Tab-separated table of C-alpha atoms in Angstrom:
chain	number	residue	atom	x	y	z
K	285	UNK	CA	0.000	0.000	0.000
K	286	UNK	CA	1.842	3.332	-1.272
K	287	UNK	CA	-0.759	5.466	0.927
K	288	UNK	CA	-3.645	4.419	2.606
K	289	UNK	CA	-6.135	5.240	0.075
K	290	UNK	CA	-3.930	2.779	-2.663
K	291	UNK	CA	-3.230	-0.391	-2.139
K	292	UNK	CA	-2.133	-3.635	-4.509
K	293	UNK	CA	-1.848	-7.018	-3.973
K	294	UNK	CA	-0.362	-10.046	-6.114
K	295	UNK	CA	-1.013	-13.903	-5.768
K	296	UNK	CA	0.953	-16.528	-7.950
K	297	UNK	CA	-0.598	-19.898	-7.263
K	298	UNK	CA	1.503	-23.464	-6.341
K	299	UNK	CA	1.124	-24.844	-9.990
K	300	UNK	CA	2.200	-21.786	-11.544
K	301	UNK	CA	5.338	-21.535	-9.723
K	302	UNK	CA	6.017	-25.335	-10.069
K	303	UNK	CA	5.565	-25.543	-13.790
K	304	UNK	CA	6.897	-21.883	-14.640
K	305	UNK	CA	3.859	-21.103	-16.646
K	306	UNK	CA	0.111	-21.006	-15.642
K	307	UNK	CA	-2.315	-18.015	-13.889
K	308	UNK	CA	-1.467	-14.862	-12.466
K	309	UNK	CA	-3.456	-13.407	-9.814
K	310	UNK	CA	-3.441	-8.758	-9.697
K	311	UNK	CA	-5.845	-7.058	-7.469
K	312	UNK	CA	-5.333	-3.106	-7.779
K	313	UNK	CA	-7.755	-1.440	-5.034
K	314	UNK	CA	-7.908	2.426	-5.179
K	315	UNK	CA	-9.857	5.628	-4.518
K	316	UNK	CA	-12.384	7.238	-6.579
K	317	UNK	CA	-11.254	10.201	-6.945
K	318	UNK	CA	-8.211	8.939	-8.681
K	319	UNK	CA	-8.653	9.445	-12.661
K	320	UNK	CA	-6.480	6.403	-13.015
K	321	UNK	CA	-4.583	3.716	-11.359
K	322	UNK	CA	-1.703	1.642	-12.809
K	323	UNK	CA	0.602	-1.383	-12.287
K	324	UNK	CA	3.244	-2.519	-14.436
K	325	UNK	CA	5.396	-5.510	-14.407
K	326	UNK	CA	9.226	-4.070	-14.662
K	327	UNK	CA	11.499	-1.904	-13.226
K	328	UNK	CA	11.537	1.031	-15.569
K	329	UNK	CA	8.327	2.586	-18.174
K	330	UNK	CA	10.359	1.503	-20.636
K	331	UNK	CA	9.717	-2.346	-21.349
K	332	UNK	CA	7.307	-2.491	-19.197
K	333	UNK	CA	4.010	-4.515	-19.104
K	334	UNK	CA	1.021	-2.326	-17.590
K	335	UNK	CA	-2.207	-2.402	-16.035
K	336	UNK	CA	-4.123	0.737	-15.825
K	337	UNK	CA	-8.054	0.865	-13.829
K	338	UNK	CA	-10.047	3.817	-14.325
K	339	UNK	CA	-14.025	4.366	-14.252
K	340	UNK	CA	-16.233	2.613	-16.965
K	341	UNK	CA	-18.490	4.407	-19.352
K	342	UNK	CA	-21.489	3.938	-16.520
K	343	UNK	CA	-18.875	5.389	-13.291
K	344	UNK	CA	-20.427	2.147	-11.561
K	345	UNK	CA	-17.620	-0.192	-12.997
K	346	UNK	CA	-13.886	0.020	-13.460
K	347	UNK	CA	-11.880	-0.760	-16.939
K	348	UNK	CA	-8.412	-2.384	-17.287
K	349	UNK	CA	-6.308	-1.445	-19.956
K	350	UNK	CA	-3.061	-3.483	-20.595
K	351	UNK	CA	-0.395	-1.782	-22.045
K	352	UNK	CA	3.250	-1.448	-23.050
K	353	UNK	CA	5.725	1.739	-23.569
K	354	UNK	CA	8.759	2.134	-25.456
K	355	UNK	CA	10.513	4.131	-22.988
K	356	UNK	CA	9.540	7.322	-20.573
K	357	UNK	CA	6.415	7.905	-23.108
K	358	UNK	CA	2.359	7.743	-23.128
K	359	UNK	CA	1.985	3.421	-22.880
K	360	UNK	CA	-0.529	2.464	-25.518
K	361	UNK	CA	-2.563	-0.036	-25.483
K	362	UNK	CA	-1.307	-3.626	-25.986
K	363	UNK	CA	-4.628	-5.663	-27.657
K	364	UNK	CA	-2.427	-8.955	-27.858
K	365	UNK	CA	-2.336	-9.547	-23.777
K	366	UNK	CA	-5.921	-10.928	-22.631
K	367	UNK	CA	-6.989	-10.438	-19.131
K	368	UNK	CA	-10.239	-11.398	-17.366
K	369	UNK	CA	-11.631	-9.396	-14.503
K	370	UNK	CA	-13.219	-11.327	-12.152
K	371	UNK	CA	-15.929	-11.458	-9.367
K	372	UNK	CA	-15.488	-8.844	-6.637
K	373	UNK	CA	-14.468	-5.739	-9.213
K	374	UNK	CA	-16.355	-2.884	-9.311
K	375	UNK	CA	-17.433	0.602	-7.901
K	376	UNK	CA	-18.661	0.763	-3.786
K	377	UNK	CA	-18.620	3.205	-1.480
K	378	UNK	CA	-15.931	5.088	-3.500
K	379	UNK	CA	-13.426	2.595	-3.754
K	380	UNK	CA	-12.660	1.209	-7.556
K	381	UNK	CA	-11.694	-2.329	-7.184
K	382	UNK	CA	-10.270	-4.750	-10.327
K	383	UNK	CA	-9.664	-8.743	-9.424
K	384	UNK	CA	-7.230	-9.269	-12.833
K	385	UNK	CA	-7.080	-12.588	-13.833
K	386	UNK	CA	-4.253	-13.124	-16.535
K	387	UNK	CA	-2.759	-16.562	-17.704
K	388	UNK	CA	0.876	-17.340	-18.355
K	389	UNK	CA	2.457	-17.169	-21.553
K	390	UNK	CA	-0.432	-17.695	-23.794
K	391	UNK	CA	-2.173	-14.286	-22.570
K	392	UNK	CA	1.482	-12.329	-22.736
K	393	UNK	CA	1.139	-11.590	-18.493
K	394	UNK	CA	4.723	-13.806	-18.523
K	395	UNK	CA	6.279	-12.255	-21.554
K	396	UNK	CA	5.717	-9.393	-23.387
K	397	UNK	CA	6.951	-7.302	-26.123
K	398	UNK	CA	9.717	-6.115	-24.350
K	399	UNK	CA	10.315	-8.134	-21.397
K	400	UNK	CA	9.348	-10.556	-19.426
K	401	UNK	CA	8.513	-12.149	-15.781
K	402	UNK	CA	9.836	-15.049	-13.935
K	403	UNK	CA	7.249	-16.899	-11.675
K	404	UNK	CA	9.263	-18.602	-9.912
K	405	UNK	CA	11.183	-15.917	-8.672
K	406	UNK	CA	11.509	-15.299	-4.827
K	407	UNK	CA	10.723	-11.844	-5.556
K	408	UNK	CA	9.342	-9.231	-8.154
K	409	UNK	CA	9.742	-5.923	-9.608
K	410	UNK	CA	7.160	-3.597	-10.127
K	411	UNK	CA	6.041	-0.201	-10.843
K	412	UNK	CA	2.925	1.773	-9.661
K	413	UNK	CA	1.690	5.296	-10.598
K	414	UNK	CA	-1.888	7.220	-10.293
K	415	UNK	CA	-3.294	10.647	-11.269
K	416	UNK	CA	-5.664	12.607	-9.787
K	417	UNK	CA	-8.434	13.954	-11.117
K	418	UNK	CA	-11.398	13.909	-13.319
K	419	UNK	CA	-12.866	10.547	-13.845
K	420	UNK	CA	-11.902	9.283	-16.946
K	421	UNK	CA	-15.815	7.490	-17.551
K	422	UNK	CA	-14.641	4.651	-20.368
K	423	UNK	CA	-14.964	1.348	-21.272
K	424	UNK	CA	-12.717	1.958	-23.727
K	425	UNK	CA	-9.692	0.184	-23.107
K	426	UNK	CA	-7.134	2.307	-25.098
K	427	UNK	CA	-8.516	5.339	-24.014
K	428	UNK	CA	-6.344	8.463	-23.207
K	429	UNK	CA	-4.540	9.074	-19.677
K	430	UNK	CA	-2.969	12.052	-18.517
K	431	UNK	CA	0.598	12.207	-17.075
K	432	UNK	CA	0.831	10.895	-13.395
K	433	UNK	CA	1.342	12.875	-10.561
K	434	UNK	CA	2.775	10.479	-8.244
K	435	UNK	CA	4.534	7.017	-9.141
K	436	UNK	CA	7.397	4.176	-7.401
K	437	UNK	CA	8.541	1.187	-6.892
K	438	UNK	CA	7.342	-2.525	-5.514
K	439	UNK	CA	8.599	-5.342	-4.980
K	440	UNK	CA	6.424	-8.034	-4.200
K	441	UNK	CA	8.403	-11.211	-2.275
K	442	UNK	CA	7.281	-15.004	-1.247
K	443	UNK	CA	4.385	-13.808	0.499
K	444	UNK	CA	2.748	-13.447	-2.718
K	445	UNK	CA	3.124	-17.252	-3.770
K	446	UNK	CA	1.135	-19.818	-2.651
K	447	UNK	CA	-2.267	-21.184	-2.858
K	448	UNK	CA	-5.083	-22.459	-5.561
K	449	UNK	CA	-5.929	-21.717	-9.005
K	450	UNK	CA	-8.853	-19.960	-8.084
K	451	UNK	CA	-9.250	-16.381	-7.100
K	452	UNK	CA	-7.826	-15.369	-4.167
K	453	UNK	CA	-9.051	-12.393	-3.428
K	454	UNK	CA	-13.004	-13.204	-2.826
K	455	UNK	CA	-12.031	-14.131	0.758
K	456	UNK	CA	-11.537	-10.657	1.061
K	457	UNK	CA	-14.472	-9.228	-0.088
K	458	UNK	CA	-16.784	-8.031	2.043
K	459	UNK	CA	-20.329	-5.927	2.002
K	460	UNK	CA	-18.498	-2.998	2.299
K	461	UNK	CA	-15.235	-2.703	0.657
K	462	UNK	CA	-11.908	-1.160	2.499
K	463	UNK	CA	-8.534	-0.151	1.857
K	464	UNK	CA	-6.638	-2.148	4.338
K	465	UNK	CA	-2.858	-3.552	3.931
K	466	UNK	CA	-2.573	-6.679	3.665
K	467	UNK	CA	-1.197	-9.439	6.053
K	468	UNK	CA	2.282	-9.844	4.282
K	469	UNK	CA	3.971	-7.278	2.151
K	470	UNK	CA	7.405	-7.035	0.124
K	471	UNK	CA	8.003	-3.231	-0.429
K	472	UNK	CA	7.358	-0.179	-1.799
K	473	UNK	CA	8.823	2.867	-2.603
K	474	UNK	CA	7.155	6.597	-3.538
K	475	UNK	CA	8.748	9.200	-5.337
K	476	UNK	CA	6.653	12.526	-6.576
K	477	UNK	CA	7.213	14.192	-9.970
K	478	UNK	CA	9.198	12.819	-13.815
K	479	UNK	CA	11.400	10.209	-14.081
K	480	UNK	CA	15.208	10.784	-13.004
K	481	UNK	CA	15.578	10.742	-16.682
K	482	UNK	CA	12.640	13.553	-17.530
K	483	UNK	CA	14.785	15.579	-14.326
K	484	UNK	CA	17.807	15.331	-16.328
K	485	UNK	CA	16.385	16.836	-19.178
K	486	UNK	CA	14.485	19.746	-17.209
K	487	UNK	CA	18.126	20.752	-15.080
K	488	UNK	CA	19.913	20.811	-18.245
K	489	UNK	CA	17.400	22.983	-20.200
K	490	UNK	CA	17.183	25.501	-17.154
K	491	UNK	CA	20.975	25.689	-16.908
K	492	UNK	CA	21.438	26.343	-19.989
K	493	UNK	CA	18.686	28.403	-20.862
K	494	UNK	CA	19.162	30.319	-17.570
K	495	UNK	CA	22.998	30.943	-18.329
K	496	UNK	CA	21.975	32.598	-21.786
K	497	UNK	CA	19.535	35.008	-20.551
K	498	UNK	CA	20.511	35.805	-16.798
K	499	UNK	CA	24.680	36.342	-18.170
K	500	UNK	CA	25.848	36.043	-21.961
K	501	UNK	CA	22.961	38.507	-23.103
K	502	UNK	CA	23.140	41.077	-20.603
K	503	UNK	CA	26.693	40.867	-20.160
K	504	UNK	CA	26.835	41.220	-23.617
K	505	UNK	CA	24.779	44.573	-23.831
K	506	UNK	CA	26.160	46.024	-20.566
K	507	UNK	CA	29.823	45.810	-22.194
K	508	UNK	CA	28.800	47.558	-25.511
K	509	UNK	CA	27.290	50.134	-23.662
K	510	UNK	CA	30.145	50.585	-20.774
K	511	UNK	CA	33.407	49.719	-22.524
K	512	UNK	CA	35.286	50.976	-24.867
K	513	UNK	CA	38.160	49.159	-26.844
K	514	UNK	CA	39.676	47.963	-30.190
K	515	UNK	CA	36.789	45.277	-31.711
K	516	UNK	CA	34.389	45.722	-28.836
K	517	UNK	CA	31.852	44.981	-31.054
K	518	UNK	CA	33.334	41.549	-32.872
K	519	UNK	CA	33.427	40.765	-28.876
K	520	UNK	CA	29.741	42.220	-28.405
K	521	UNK	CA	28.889	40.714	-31.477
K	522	UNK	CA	30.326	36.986	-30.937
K	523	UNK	CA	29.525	36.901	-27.112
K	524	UNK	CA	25.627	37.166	-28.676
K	525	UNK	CA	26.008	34.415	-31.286
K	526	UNK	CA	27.409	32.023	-28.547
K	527	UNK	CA	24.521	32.560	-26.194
K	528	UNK	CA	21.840	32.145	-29.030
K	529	UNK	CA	24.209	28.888	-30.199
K	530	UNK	CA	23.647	28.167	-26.013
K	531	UNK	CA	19.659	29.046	-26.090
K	532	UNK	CA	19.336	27.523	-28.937
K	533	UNK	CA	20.403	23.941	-27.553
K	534	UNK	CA	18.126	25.056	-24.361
K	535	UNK	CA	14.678	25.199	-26.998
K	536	UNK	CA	15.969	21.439	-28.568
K	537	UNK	CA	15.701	20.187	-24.827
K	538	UNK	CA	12.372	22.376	-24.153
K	539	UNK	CA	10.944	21.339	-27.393
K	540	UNK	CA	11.430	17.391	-26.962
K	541	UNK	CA	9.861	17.814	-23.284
K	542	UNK	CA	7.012	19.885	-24.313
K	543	UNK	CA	6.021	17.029	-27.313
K	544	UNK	CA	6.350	14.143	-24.907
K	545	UNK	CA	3.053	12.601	-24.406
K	546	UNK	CA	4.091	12.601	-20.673
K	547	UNK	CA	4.727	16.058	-20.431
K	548	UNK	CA	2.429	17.695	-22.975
K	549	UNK	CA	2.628	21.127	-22.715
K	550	UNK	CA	2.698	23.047	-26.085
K	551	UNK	CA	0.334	25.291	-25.726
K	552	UNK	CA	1.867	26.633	-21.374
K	553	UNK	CA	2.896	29.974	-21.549
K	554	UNK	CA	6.413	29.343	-20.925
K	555	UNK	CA	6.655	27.191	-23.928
K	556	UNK	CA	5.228	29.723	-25.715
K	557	UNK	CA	7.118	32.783	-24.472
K	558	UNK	CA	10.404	30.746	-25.008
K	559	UNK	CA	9.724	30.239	-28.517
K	560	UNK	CA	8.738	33.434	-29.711
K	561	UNK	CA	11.557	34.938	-27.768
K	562	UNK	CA	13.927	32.474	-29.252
K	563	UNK	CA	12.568	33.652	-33.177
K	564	UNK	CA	12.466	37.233	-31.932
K	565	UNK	CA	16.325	36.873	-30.797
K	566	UNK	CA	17.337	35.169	-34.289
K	567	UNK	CA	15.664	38.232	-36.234
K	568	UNK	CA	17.245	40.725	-33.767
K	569	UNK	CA	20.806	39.410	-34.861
K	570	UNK	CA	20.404	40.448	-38.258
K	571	UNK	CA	18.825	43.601	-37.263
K	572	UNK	CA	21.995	43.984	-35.244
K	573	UNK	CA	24.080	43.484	-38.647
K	574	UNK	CA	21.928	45.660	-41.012
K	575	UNK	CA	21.914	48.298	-37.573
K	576	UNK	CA	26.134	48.364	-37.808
K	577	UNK	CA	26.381	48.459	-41.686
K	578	UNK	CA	23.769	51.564	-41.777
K	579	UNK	CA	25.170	53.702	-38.768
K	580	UNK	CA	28.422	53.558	-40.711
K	581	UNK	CA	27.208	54.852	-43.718
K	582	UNK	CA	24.369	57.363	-41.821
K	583	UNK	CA	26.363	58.253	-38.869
K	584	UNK	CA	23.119	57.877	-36.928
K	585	UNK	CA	20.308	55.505	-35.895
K	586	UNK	CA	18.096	53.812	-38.549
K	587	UNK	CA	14.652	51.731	-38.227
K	588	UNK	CA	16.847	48.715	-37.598
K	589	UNK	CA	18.948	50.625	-35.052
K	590	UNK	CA	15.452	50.659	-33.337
K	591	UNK	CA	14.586	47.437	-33.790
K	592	UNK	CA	17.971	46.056	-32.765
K	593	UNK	CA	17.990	47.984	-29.431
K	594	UNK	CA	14.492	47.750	-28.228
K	595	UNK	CA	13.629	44.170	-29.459
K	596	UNK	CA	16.895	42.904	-27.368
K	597	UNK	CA	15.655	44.489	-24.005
K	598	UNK	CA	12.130	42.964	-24.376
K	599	UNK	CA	13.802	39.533	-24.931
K	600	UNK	CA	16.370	40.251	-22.352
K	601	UNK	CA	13.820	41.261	-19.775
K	602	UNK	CA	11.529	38.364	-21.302
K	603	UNK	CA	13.651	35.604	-21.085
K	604	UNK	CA	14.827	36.307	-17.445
K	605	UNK	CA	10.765	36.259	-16.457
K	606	UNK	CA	10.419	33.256	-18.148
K	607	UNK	CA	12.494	31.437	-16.003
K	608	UNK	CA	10.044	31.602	-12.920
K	609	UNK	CA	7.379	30.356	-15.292
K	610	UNK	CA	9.558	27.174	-16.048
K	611	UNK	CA	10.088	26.733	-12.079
K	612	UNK	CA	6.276	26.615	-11.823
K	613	UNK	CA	5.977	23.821	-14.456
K	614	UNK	CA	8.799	21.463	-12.208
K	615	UNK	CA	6.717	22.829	-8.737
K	616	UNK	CA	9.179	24.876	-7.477
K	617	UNK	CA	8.074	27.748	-5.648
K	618	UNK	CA	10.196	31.056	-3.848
K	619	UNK	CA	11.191	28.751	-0.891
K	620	UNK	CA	12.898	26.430	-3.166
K	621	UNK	CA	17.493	27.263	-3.008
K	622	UNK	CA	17.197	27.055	-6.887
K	623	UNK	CA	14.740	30.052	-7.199
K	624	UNK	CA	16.032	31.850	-4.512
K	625	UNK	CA	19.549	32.007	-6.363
K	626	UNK	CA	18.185	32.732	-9.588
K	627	UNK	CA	16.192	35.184	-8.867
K	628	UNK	CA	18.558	37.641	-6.736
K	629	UNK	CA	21.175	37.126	-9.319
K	630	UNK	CA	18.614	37.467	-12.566
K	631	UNK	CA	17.368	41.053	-10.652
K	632	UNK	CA	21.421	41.849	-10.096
K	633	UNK	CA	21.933	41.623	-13.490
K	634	UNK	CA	18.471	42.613	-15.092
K	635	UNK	CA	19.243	46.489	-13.242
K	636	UNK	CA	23.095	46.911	-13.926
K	637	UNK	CA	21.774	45.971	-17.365
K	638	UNK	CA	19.016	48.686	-17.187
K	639	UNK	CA	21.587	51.216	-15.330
K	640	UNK	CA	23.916	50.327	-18.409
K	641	UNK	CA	21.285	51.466	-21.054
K	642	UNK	CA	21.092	54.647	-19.096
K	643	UNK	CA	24.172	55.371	-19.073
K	644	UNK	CA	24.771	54.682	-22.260
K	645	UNK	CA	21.721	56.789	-24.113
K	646	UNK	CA	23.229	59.410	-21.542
K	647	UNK	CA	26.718	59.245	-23.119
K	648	UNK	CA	25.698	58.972	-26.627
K	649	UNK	CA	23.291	62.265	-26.211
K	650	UNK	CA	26.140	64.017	-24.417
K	651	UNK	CA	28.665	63.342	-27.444
């Protein structure tokens, strides 16, 4: 039992663990107010064999989808594994209930596309993860989940072997159902949030995407408008094309989280506001090039002087703000080190940038 409202239990009868092959016995027992439940036989999405319960089409009945995933994406449904649900599944007193019945090899419960289990093993590997939520209402049995908000580990040990071919868990039915743990457990582990694998991604494209917009571009327009040397600008210049060659590696990682099935998150306003500023950013380059050439020839500011200068604070001042909204998407909130840091030293920076421009438009008016 991961929490006291979630609870799953396995039973692999005598025969089956004496001849290898045979039934398989998978009771998940859950809340209500879960949109969906899931087991999976494995130790990682990927490979994995899974068995998701949610609400039926009439919310008085529970569904069980089997399923299979290539790696950390959406499982889909897996028609080739056959399961039966038997007596004592159901809907009562807001508690959804599935008695799984599966048989071994022939219904693909012992091997699957992608792995496989050993019944005779002293223990087992699973993994567990639920949503909250909306009732998903379908008797559809490829029908679409949402990411999970909470997921782990189980490992299921001798206790569950033992017994007939018959199903096990009717003894402990009763006329009104309860979550209880039951008499023997292996055990379980609970982690909150992506896999360490999703994390990985996440810290890498908030490094890097933090590094470009909270240094290189500031930095970048606080020299030009402060210093004064031979080639300032080639540095200007090239400091700017590294941190868009930098951002632009930070929008690959965004991009491949934000079209995960997992993680699907398109159309969030951070995803957004990191795109546009990363296209606004590539055309402010070349307004930065076409800006140079002109003032040479003009001696003054043109429209793409304008354009250059004004576009590159908005996506300065755009991209630091965008930062907090990528914190909100990973949960982190103002108490959290990470924020904390970023934040005093993205405000450092943001004003000496700010007191730079001043000082600069101040200078130029004064010459």
């Amino acid at each position: 039992c991961p929490s006291p409202d979630l609870c799953f239990s396995l039973n692999v009868p005598d025969v089956s663990i004496s001849s290898g092959s045979g039934e398989l016995y998978l009771q998940i027992t859950g809340a209500s107010s879960y949109s969906w439940v899931g087991i999976a036989q494995g130790e990682s999405m990927a490979g994995a064999h899974y068995f998701v319960m949610y609400t039926s089409g009439d919310s008085t009945n529970v569904t069980v989808s089997t399923r299979v995933a290539d790696g950390h994406s959406m499982p889909t449904f897996n028609p080739s594994t056959t399961i039966e649900l038997l007596e004592g599944s159901g809907i009562e007193n807001g508690i959804m209930t599935a008695n799984i019945h599966c048989r071994c090899p022939s219904s693909n419960c012992g091997s699957w596309n992608g792995g496989s289990m050993d019944l005779t093993a002293r223990s087992t590997n699973w993994i567990w993860a639920h949503r909250s939520g909306d009732a998903i209402n379908s008797d559809d049995a490829s029908a679409t989940i949402v990411e999970h908000d909470l997921y782990g580990t189980l490992t299921f040990d001798a206790s569950a072997h033992g017994g007939s071919s018959t199903n096990p868990f009717l003894s402990l039915s009763s006329s009104t159902p309860t979550i209880a743990p039951p008499t023997s457990t292996g055990s379980v582990t609970t982690s909150s949030g992506p896999p360490p694998r999703i994390v990985r991604l996440y810290t890498a494209h908030a490094i890097l995407a933090c590094f470009a917009w909270a240094s290189i571009f500031p930095i970048g327009g606080i020299m030009i408008r402060l210093l004064s040397f031979p080639h300032l600008l080639w540095l200007h210049a090239g400091l700017q094309i590294f941190g868009f060659c930098i951002y632009t590696a930070a929008v690959g990682l965004g991009i491949k989280l934000a079209v995960n099935p997992l993680f699907w998150r398109l159309g969030n306003k951070h995803v957004v506001i990191g795109l546009v500023v990363f296209i606004m950013f590539f055309v402010q380059g070349f307004a930065g090039y076409a800006h140079h050439l002109l003032f040479k020839k003009y001696q003054k500011r043109t429209l793409f002087s304008y354009f250059h200068l004004w576009s590159g604070r908005l996506c300065v001042t755009l991209g630091m703000i965008n930062a907090g909204f990528g914190f909100q998407i990973t949960r982190k909130g103002f108490s959290n080190w990470e924020v904390i840091t970023y934040t005093v030293f993205a405000v450092t920076i943001w004003v000496t940038y700010v007191v730079s421009i001043v000082v600069g438009e101040s200078r130029r008016r004064k010459s």
